[in-house]
Amino acid sequence: MPSATAGYAPDLEKYLKSLKGQPLEAAVESLISLLKRRQIRGSEPCAVATAHILLQVVARSKWQDVDGLIENVSRIGRRLVEAQPKELVIGNIVRRILSLIRDEAAEDRNEASSETPSEAPMTPPHPSDPTSLLQSPPSTYTKQDSAGDYLNPAVPPPRPGPMPSYSSVNIPKSLFHLLSASPPSLGDGFSSPHRNSGNSTPTRIAHQSSSQVHALRSEVIDGIEEIKDEISQVDDQIAALAEAQIRPGDHILVHQPSPTVERFVLRAAAKRKFTVLIVTEPPRKQSEDIQYASFRKKLSASGITVINVMNSGLMAYMSRVSKVILGARTIVANGGAVTDAGAAAIARAAKEQGNAVVVLAGVYKLSPVNPFDEDSLIEWGGSSSFVSFADGRMVNNVEIRSAVTELVPADFIDTYITNL
Amino acid sequence: MASADSAALAAISGDLPLRRQSISTSNFDIVQTYRDLLASDPDLTKPVAAIESLIVLLNTVPSTTVYETLDTVKAHCDRLKASVANPVPLTAGTDLFLQYLVSSLKQQEGSFDAVRQHLLRNGRLFAQRAIAARNGVAEAGWRFLGEGKCVLTHGASRSVTGLLGRAAKSLQGKFRVVYVRDEARVEENDRVVKELRGMGIPVAEIPEAAVAHVMGLLRQVNMVIVGAEAITQNGGIISRVGTYQIAQLASNAKPKLPFYVAAETHKFVRKFPLDQSDLGFKQKMLDFSIDAASKQPEDAVDYTPPQLISNLITENGVHLPGHVFEQLLSIYGSLNG
Amino acid sequence: MATEGDQPGPSTPAGDTAAAKKDKKPQGQTQTQTQQKNQAAQADPGSGEKKLSNAELKKKKQEEKAARRAQAKTVQVAQPVGPSGARGASGDATAGGKGKAGNPRQGGLLVTGGHHRSASKGVLPQPVKEPTKPKIPECFSHLSMARRITMTQADKDVNPVVLALGQQMSSFAISDSTTRLETTLLAFKKVIDAYTTPHGNTFSRHFTSHVLNPQIEYLTACRPMCFSMGNAIRWLKLQISKIDIDLPDASAKKILCQSIDNFIHERIVLANLVIVNTAASLINDDEVVLTYAHHKLVERSLLQAKSDGKRFKVILIDDPFERVGIEHAKKLAAAGIPVTYASDLGALKTNLQEATIVFAAAEAMFSNGSMYARAGTCDIATVATDLGVRVVAISETINFTERVSIDSLTYNEIDPGRSTDEGFRLLFDTTRDKFISVVVTELGDSSAMSVPAILRKLEEL
C-alpha cells in the first residue's frame, strides 16, 4: 500500500465508530458507498470493515435458522463485493464467515469434530445451485461414528455452487460422486437416494429452537472476532519469519512497502545488518518530503543503510540485489499476487537475475477466485498527478493510462510468507 | 450371452426396478459387454463404460460373501484390462469401482446386498452423472474463452467440444478455433470440425506440421485445450498421440501459451508415468523395416507431463496438476494396487 | 619523496600534481590513507635517507611511485569519472611505464596518454567541505556521476564556448549523446580556430596536451563523457597527430575543421537519416509501436513513418521520474498518430500485449551486443521478448564501443540531482543481446551479435 495512507485511517475508524449508533441497513449502505468511492481501500481496511459489518449482520439482523443467517450474510456480502469488485479480500472474508457459520452449525448438530474451516466454495454471485453431482452431506468418512445423528432431519446445509470445495471433506465425494447416491453407512436403507439424487432444492432445515439460534449467534460472533484478531495479528506473525529470510549483508529491494512489509523488514533489522533499497512512487509534487521517512528513520536507528531508489525499471539494480520483498493485496487461486503497479516488472527483472521474490500476505488475502483473464484484476487510476487538465494538446489527443494495481504471475514468485 | 447383454443393456437404458439374472458368472463376457456399451452410447467414456460393465457383472453374481464377490469383480477387471491394448483409461474406472465397493462394504459389514441393489437400481444414473460431469467440465472452463480469443485443439474429445459448445452459447462467434487435423483420421476430423462449425464457431483447419508456425504468428492463437483418456497421478495426461507435441510447442511459444486439459475426474488413475516409454502398456510406435511399410499402432497415445499443463479443467473446477495426487491419495489411501 | 613533488598538502605547486589534488579529494578515507602512506613514505626515507645507497633510493622511489599509482588508481576509480575512467586506466598503464622512466614527470600519472585521467586535475573544489554534503551510497560508489563544476572552477585554459557548453551539459539541458557529441565537436572547432601554435612547438604536439585536454577535462567534470564523445575524441586526436609537422597553422586548422565537418556529416547527420528511414520502414500498417520516454531518433522515425503514409498506433511508456514522454506524446499526436500514454511501467505486460514492435534508442552499444540505454529499457525489452514482441535497438555506429557490459552496474551514471540515499536514481541500464531482435544502424539492420563485427569494420574506416 502506498505511503499516503493518511486518508484511510480516519475513514475506517470513523466508520467503525459510527457502526454502533446506526441501524443495520444504514451501516451497510454507508460502507458500500465508502467502498465505491474508494475511501476505504487497501486489503486490510477492507477486510476489517467487512468483518465488522458482517458481525453486525449476524448480531443484529433477524434470522430464524442457519439458512436464514447464511442468506442474510450472503446477500450483504454480495452487495459489498459488487461495490468494489477489484478488492478481492472482501469476497474472501465473506466466504470465511459463511464457512464459519456452516461449520458452527454442523458442529452444533453433529457434535463431531467438524471439517477444517478452509475457504468455503461459495461465491456470492452464484446463488445456491447445487448440482446433482455434489452431494450435500459431508463425507461418510468423517461421520461414520455419528451415523445415528446423521439420520435426523437436520442435514447440514448443502454447499451450493459449482466452485471447487477445498475442505478435505469433499474430496472423496468428488471421485465417488459418480457412484454414491447416498452414504452407504445409513442403516436405514435408501431413503437417501430419493432425497439427494439429483435434487436441486437445498434441504431445508427444520425450524431450530431459539436457544440454538442464540447459541449459534454467539458462536459465530466469536468466530468473527477471531477473524478480526487474526487480521490484526497478521503483520506480527509474518514478521516472525523475517530473521530467517534476511541474511546479514543482503540487499533487499522493497517496492512501495506496505505496513506489513515494513514490519517484516524492521523485525529483521533488529537482528541483522543489511541494506534496504526502497522503490518509491514518483513524487507528486516537486518539494515533497522524503518518502517513507519514518520507515527510514527506524531502519537507520538499527544501523541499516536505506536507499530510496527512484527508478521505474529496476533491472539496473538486480545484479546488486539479493532479494525482493513484495506485499500483496490479494493472492488468487493460481498463485498470482495482486500488487501495486510496478511490482510485476520488478519481479520479472528479479527472475531474470535469479533473485528470490518473496510475497508477504496474510491468509485472509488468499482468494479462491481463478482469474480467467488477468486484465480484469488490474485497476486503472487517475492521471491528474502528472498531466494537468489544462494541457489541451495532451488531454484531447492522447489516451492516458496509469495502472494502480497489477498481477504478478505465480512463476515470478519464489516464496509466499503468510501468518500460518 | 446375447440375452445377458440385451438384458444388461435394457437395465442400463431403463429402469428402476430390480432385475434378475439367470446367467451364471462364469459365462459372463465382460469384454463384450464393455465393447457393446461403448458402441451403443457415444457419450460414454471408457472408465464409465468399464464401471457400467462391472455393474452388469454384479447383477450376475449370486449373493455370496463379500470377499468372493470382490474376487470375482477383480478377476473380471483383469480380464477386461487384458482385452484392450491400452488399459489405462478403463483402469481409472475399474479402480474407482473397486475402491467404492471396498469402502462401502467396509462400512456395511455384510450388507452387500444393499450396496448391490443400490448400484443396480441406479445404473442409468451413473451414466447420466458421467455425462453431467462433462457438462460440469464445460461450465468450469468455458470462461477461459473470451472475446477475440483463439483456441487450438485436436482430436475428438467430447469434453473439449462440450466446453467449446458451452462457450459458443455465451460468446456466439466471438472466439475462434484452430483445429489440427490428423491425416490418419479424416472422418473423425471432419465430424468434429463440422460439429464445431455447426455451433457457429469459426474453425481454421491446419495440418499438424503447421502448429509451430501458427503459434508463432503473433497473437493468432491464445491457448490450447485438449482432452485426455486418463489423467495420471502426477497430474500428467495420457491422450491421443500428438498432444505431447502440441504441449511442447505451446510451452515454447513466445508468449508461452496456456495449455488446458478438459477431463472429468473419473479419469484420474493411479499411474505415474516416468516418460514416454512408461505409458502403462506396450505401445510399439517404432517399427523399423527395410521392405514393408511400418506398422502404426492403432489409437496411439502419448504422455504429456504436468510441467507442460497449465490447468486441469474438471467438473469440480479448475485445478493445478498437483490436485490429482491429493485426490487420489484421499480416495485410495495409498497409491499402489 | 620530497624531491618528486608528490607530497600532499598545500606546499605542492598549485594546479599541477594530479596526485596531490587527488589526495585532497573529499573521499575522506582515501585521503587519510594516501596522506598516511605518503607520510610514511616520507618518514622512512627521511630517517634512512642518508644511509641508503643510490640504487636503493631509486628502487624505493619506484616502489613508492607504484604504490602511489595504485592508490591513485583506486581513488581514480572511486571518483565519478565514468567511462573515461577505464580508458584512463589503460592510458595510465602506459603512462606509468613512461613515468617510471621519466621521474621528473609529475607523479608519473599524468602523461599525454592519460587524457581522461586528467579530468581530476585542476578542477577540484577545495577539500574543506560542509559536513552535510550528501554522499553516494557505498554500493554504488563505483559509478560515474556528473560533478557539475561551475565555470569559476574551471581551468583558465578552457575556451568560453566550451565553458558554456559544459554548463549546458551539467544542467542536462543537452543530454542526448548524439547532441552532446555534435555540440562538442563544433565547440572544438572554435577552439581550433582560436588557437595559435606558440613558438618552438608543433601544432600536432602542443595542441592536444595543452589546449585540447583542458577542454576535455572540464567537460568531463561537468558530466562524464558518453562513449560517442570518447570515440570522437580519440578520432580527433588521431587526426591531429597525423598532421604534417611542417604544415602552417592556417592549413592545419582548415584541414582539421574540414575533417570535423565531414565526421559530423557522415557519422551523425547522414547516419541519422539512414537510420530514420530504415526504422520507419520496419513499421507496417496496423502495427502498434511501443516506445519508452523520448529519444530524437525514435521520434523522427515515427514521424517519418507517418509521413510515409503508414497507418499505425503508438504506445508511449514514460519514465515517471523524468517525464520527457509528455512532450514526445504531444508531438506525435500533433502529427496525427494515435498515441496512448502510459505513465510508468505499471501493467507493463498489458501494454505490451497490445504492441507489435518496440523501438528503443540506445545511448551506446557494447561489443557483446548489449544495449546501454535509459533505465527501464531493459525491463521493457525483457517483457517484450517474453511476449514475442520484436525489440528494435536504434543507434548510430558512433555510439558503439569496444567495452563490454553484462549487467547494468558495470557502466552507469547516477542522476546528480538524486544521488543520496534519500533519493537515488540511476540513469541507464544494460539490456542483454538476447532481448534485442535487431539493431538498426546506418550500416543497415543487424543482429545484436554482430556488433563486434561492425566495430571491426569501423576500425578500418
CSV table of C-alpha atoms in Angstrom, one decimal, chain B residues 152 211 215 223-224 244-259 308:
chain,number,residue,atom,x,y,z
B,152,LEU,CA,-6.1,-24.5,-30.7
B,211,VAL,CA,1.3,-26.0,-35.4
B,215,MET,CA,1.7,-20.5,-32.8
B,223,MET,CA,-4.4,-21.0,-25.8
B,224,VAL,CA,-4.6,-24.8,-26.3
B,244,TYR,CA,2.6,-34.1,-26.2
B,245,GLN,CA,4.0,-32.4,-29.3
B,246,ILE,CA,1.5,-29.6,-29.2
B,247,ALA,CA,2.1,-29.2,-25.5
B,248,GLN,CA,5.8,-28.7,-26.1
B,249,LEU,CA,5.2,-26.2,-28.8
B,250,ALA,CA,2.8,-24.3,-26.7
B,251,SER,CA,5.3,-24.2,-23.8
B,252,ASN,CA,8.0,-22.8,-26.1
B,253,ALA,CA,6.0,-20.3,-27.9
B,254,LYS,CA,6.5,-16.6,-27.1
B,255,PRO,CA,4.4,-15.7,-25.2
B,256,LYS,CA,4.0,-19.1,-23.6
B,257,LEU,CA,0.6,-20.4,-24.4
B,258,PRO,CA,-1.6,-21.8,-21.6
B,259,PHE,CA,-2.3,-25.5,-22.1
B,308,LEU,CA,3.5,-28.5,-19.7
